[in-house]
Coordinates of C-alpha atoms and ligand atoms in Angstrom, one line a residue:
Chain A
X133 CA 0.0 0.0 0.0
X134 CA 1.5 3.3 -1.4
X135 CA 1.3 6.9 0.7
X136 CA 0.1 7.8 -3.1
X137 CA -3.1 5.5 -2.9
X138 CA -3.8 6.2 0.9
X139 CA -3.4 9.9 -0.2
X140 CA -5.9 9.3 -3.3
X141 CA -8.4 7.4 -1.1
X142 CA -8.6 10.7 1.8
X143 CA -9.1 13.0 -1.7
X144 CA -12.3 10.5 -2.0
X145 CA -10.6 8.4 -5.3
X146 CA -12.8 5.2 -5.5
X147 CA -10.2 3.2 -7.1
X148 CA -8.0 3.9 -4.7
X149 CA -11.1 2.9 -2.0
X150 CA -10.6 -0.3 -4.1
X151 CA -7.2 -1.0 -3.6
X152 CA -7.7 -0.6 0.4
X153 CA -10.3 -3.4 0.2
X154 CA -7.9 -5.4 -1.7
X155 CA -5.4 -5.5 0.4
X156 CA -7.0 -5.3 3.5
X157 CA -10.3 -7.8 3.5
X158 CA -8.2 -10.8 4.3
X159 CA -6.7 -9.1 7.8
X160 CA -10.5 -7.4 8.7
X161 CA -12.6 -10.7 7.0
X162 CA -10.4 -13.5 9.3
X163 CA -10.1 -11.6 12.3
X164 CA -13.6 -10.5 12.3
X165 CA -14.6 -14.4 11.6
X166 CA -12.2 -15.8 14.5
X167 CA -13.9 -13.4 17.0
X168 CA -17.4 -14.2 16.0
X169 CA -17.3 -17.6 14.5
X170 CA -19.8 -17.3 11.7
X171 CA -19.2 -16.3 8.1
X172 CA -22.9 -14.2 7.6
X173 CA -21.5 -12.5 10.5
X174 CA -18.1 -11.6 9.6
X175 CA -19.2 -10.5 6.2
X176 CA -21.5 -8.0 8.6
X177 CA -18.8 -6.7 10.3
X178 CA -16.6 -6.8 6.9
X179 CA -19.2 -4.5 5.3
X180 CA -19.6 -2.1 8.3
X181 CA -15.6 -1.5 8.3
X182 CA -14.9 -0.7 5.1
X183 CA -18.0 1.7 5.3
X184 CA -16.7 3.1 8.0
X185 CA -13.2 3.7 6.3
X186 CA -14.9 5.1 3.4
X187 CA -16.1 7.7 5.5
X188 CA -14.3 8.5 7.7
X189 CA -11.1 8.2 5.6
X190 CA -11.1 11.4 4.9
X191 CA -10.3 12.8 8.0
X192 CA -7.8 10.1 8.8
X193 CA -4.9 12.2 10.0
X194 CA -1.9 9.7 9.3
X195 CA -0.8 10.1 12.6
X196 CA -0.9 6.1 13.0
X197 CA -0.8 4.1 9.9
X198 CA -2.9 3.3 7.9
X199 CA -3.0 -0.4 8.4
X200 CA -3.3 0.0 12.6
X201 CA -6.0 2.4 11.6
X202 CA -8.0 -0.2 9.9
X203 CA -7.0 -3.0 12.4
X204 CA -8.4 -0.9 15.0
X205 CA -11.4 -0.4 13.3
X206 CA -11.8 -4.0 12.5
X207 CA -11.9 -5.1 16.4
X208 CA -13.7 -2.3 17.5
X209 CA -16.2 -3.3 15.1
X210 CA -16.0 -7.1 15.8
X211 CA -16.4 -6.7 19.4
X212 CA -19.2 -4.7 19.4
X213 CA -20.7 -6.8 17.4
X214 CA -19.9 -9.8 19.4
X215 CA -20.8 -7.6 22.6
X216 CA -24.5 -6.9 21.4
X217 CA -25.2 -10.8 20.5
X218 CA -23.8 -12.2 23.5
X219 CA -26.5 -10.2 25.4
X220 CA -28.8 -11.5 22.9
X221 CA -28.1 -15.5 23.1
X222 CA -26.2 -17.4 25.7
X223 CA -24.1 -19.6 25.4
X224 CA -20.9 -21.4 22.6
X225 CA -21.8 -20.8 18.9
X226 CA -21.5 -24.0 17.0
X227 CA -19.2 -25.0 14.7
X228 CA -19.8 -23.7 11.3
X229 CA -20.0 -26.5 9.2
X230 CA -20.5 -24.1 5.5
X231 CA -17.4 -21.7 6.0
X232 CA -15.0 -23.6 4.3
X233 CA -13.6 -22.4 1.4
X234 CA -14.0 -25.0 -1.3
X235 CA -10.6 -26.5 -1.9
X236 CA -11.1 -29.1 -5.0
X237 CA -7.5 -29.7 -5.2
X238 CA -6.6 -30.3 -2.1
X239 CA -6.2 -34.3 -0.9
X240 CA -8.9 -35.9 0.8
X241 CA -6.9 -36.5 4.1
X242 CA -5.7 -32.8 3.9
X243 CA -9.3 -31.7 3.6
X244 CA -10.5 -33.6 7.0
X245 CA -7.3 -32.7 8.5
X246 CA -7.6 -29.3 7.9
X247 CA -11.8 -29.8 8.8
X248 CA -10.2 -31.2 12.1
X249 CA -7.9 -28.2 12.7
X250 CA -10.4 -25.5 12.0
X251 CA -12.9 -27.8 14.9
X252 CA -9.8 -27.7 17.2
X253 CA -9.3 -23.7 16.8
X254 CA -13.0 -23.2 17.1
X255 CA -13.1 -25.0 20.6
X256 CA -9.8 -23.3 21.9
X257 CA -10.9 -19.7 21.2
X258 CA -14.2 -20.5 22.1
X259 CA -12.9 -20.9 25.7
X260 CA -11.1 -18.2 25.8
X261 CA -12.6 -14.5 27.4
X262 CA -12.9 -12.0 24.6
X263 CA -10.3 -10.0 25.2
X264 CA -7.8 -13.5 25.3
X265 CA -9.1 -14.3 22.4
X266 CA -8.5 -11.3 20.5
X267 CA -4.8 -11.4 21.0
X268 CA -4.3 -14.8 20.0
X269 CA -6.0 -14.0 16.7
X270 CA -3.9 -11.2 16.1
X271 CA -0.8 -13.2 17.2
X272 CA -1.1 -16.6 16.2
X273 CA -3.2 -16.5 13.1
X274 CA -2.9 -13.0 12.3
X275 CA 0.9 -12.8 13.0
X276 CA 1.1 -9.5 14.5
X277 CA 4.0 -8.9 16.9
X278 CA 3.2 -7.6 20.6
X279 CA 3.9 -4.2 19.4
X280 CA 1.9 -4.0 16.7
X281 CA -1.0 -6.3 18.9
X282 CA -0.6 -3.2 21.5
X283 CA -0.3 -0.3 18.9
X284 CA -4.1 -1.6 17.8
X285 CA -5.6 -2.2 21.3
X286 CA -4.1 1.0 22.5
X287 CA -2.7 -0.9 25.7
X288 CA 0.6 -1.7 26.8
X289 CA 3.0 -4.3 25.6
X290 CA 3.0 -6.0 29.1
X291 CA -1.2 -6.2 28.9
X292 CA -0.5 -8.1 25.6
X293 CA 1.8 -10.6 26.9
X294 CA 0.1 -11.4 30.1
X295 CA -3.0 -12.1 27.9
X296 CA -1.9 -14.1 25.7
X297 CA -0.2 -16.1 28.6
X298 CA -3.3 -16.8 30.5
X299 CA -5.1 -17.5 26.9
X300 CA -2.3 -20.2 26.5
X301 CA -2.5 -21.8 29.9
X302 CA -6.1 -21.8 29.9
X303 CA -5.6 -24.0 26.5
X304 CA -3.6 -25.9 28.2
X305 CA -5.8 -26.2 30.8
X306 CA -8.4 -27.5 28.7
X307 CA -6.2 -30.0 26.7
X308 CA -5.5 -31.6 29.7
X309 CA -9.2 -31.8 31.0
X310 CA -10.1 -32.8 27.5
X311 CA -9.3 -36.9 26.1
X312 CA -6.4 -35.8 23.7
X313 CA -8.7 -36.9 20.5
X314 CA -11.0 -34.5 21.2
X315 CA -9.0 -31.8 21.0
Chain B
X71 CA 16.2 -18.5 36.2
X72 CA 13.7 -21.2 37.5
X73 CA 11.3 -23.7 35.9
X74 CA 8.8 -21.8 36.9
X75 CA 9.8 -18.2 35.2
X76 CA 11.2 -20.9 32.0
X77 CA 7.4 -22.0 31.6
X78 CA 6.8 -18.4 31.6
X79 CA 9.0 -17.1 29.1
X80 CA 7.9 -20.1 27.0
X81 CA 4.4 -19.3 27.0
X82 CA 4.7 -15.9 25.8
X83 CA 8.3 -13.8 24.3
X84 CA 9.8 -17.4 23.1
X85 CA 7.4 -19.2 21.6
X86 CA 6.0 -15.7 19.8
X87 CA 9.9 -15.3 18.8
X88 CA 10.5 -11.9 20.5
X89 CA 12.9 -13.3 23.5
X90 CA 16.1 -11.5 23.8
X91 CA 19.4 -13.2 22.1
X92 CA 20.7 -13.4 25.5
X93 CA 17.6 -14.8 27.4
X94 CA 17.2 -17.0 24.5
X95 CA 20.7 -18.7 25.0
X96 CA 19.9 -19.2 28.7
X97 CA 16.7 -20.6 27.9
X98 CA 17.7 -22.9 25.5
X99 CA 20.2 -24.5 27.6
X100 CA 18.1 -24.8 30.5
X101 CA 15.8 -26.6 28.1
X102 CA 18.7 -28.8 26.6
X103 CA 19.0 -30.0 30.5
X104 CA 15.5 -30.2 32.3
X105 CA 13.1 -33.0 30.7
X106 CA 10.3 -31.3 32.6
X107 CA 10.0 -27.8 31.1
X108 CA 11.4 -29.7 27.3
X109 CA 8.1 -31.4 27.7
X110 CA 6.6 -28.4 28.7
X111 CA 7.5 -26.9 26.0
X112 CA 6.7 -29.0 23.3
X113 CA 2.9 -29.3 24.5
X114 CA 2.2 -25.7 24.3
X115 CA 3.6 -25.5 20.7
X116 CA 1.3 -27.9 19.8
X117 CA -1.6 -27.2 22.0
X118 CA -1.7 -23.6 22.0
X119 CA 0.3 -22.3 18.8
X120 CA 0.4 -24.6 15.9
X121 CA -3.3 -25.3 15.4
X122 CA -3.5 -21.4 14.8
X123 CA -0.5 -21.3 12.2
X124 CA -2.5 -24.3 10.1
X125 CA -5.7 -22.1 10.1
X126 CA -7.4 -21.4 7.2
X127 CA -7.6 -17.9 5.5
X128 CA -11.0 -17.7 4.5
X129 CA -11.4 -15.6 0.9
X130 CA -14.9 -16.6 -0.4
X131 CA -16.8 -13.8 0.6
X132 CA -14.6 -11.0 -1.2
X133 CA -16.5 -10.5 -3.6
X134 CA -19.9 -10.4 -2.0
X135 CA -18.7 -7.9 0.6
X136 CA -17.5 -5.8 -2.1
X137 CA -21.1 -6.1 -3.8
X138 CA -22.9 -5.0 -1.1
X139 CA -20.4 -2.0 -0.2
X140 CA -21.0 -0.7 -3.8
X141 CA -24.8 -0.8 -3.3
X142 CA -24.3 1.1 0.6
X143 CA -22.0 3.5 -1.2
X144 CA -24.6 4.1 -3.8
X145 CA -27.4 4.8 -1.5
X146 CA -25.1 7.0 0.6
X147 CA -24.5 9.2 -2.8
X148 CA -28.1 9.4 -3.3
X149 CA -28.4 10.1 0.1
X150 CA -26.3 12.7 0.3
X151 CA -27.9 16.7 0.0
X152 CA -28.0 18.4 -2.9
X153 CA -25.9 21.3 -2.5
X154 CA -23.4 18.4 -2.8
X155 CA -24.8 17.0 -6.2
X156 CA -26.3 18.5 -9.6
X157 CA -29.7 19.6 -9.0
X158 CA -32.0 17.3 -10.6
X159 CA -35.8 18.2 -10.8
X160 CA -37.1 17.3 -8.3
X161 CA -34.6 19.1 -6.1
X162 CA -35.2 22.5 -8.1
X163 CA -38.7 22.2 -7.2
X164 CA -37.9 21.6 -3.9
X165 CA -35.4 24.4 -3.4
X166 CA -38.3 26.7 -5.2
X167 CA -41.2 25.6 -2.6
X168 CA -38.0 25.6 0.3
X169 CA -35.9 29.1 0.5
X170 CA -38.8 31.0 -0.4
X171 CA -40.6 31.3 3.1
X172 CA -38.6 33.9 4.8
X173 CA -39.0 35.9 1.4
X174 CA -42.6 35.5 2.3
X175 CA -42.8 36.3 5.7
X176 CA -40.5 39.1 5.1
X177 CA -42.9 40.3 2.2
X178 CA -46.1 40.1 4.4
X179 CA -44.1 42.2 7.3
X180 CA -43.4 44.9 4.5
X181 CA -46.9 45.1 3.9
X182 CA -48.5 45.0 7.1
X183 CA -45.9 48.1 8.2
X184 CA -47.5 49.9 5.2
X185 CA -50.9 49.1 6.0
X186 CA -50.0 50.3 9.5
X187 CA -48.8 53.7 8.5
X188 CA -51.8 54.3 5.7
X189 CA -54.6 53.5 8.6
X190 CA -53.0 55.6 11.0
X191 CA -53.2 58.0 8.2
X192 CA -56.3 58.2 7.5
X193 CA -58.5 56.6 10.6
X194 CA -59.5 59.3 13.1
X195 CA -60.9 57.4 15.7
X196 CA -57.7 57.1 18.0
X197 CA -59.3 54.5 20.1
X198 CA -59.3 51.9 17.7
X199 CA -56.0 53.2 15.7
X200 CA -54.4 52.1 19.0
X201 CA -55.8 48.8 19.1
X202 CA -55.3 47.8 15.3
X203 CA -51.6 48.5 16.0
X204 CA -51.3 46.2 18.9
X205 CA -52.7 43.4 16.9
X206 CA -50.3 44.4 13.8
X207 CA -47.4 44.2 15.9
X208 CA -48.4 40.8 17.9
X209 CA -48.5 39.7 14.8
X210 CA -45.3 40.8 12.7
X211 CA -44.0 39.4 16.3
X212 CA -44.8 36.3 15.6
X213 CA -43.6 36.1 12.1
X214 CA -40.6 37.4 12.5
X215 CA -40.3 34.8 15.0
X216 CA -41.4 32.2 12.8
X217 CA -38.8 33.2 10.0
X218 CA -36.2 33.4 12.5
X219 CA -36.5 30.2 13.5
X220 CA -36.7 28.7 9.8
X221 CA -33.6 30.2 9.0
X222 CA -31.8 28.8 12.0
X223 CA -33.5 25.5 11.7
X224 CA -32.2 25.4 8.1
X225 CA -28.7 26.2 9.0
X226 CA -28.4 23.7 11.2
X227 CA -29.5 21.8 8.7
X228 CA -26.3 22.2 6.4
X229 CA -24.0 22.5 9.0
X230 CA -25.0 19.1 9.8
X231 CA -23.7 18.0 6.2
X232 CA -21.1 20.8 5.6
X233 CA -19.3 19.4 9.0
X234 CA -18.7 16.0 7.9
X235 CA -15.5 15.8 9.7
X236 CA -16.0 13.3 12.3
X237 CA -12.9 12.5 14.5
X238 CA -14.5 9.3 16.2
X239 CA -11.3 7.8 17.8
X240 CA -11.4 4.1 17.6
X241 CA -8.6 3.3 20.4
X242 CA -10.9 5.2 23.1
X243 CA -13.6 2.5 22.4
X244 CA -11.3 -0.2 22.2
X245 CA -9.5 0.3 25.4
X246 CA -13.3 0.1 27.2
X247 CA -13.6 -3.5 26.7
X248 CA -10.1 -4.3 27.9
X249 CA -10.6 -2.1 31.0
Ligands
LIG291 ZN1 13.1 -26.7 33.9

């Protein structure tokens, strides 16, 4: 992403709005779908951020980038979301069984074992307190370092860390409760 | 340094790669020695780290999303007043029937001050003179109130879409739920 198009898109350049989504729907679609677990949902949330960039982009101020601009966006937007329907229905979401993407080349065995893997992430964040849970998505799928993970929660670096440590020992915690082929 | 503050440092800087060289030497040699926290280490990279680096990057909805942002953006143009756009028809008839009032009320003030002075003028009964003028003036009051209040209403109105500059902050709202 060029200063060029960032500059384009706060002039209000469409095609330059396009290249924004381009690069950025993976990062906003993934993390929105890992907080809230169901594709309809995440494509919600999707819609609502890049609205929300296309207006309000022009009075983004570069004083962060871009991309932490957006990222912020994106979980302030996710955990709303997530916020408003866990007053509205209790309880785990289930597994959702139509969100993979269709992969026709792919091996058989790959296919399950991937079908397996996506189950076992779905039950580990699913234990995990919002908050946890956000900073493993960022760090483990999204790969964003602790600096960048505090830069877009606006908290410190030791907040980050001490997160994602209880998030990992309460996986732990839960492998060991768990028989080890259900997790 | 301990098993216990090894764990520690597993769980978080050296299994997310952002341990110190130095630390990291010390670590690794602790590890190289104690079967416990080797162990240790080994089931949180696979419990808690590599199921996350096999996971899926979902892509199927790109286009959809992008579909129904065009339509939202669409609307939102349409949307939008039009002092902002060409004026189309129907807008030209409403800006005819719209920014006339005050002209009106103005105009009907104008009058009602000429009417004022010609009865004055040429009525001789004092009495009622008096009374006529009250009314006139309880009246052109009230208009001018009325305009008044049109006009502000009305500028209000496009200062609402002149200002479009909104400077929501995103970290403030963030920072609420990790409070
Ligand atoms: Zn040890």
């Amino acid at each position: 992403m060029t200063d060029d198009i960032v500059q384009q898109a706060i002039q209000g350049d469409e095609r330059a709005f396009e290249s924004i989504y381009r690069e950025y729907f993976g990062f906003v679609f993934n993390v929105a779908f890992r907080i809230v677990s169901k594709r309809e949902e995440a494509e919600e949330i999707c819609q609502e951020v890049f609205m929300t960039v296309y207006r309000k982009i022009s009075a983004f101020r570069q004083q962060s980038s871009l991309k932490t601009w957006i990222y912020r966006i994106t979980i302030n937007c996710a955990l709303k979301y997530s916020q408003k329907k866990s007053k509205q229905i209790k309880g785990v979401v289930e597994y959702d069984e139509t969100n993979p993407i269709a992969a026709p080349m792919k091996d058989i065995r790959d296919r399950i074992d991937e079908e397996e893997n996506e189950k076992v992430i779905h039950k580990l964040l699913g234990h995990l307190y919002l908050e946890q849970r956000t900073c493993i998505v960022l760090r483990s799928i999204q790969g964003l370092s602790y600096k960048e993970i505090a830069d877009t929660l606006r908290i410190p670096i030791n907040t980050v860390r001490s997160r994602i440590k209880r998030a990992r020992e309460a996986m732990l915690a839960l492998r060991r409760e768990a028989a080890p082929h259900e997790l | 340094m301990n098993c216990k503050e090894i764990q520690e440092l597993i769980l978080t800087d050296y299994l997310d790669g952002e341990i110190h060289q130095g630390k990291k030497g010390l670590l690794e040699s602790h590890l190289a020695s104690c079967r416990d926290c080797k162990e240790f280490f080994v089931l949180a990279q696979q419990t808690t780290v590599e199921p996350f680096m096999k996971a899926k990057k979902y892509d199927r909805s790109r286009a959809v999303v992008w579909a129904r942002l065009q339509e939202d953006i669409q609307n939102e143009k349409k949307d939008t007043p039009e002092c902002q756009q060409e004026f189309g028809l129907i807008e030209r008839w409403k800006k005819i029937i719209f920014f006339p009032e005050p002209v009106f009320v103005w105009g009907v003030f104008a009058v009602l001050v000429v009417l004022f002075f010609l009865l004055s003028a040429s009525v001789k009964q004092p009495y009622l003179v008096n009374q006529n003028q009250g009314q006139d003036q309880n009246q052109i009051k009230q208009e001018v109130l009325v305009a008044s209040k049109e006009t502000a209403d009305q500028d209000e109105y496009l200062a609402y879409y002149f200002n479009e500059e909104d400077t929501t902050d995103y970290g403030t709202s963030v920072e609420q739920y990790f409070l």
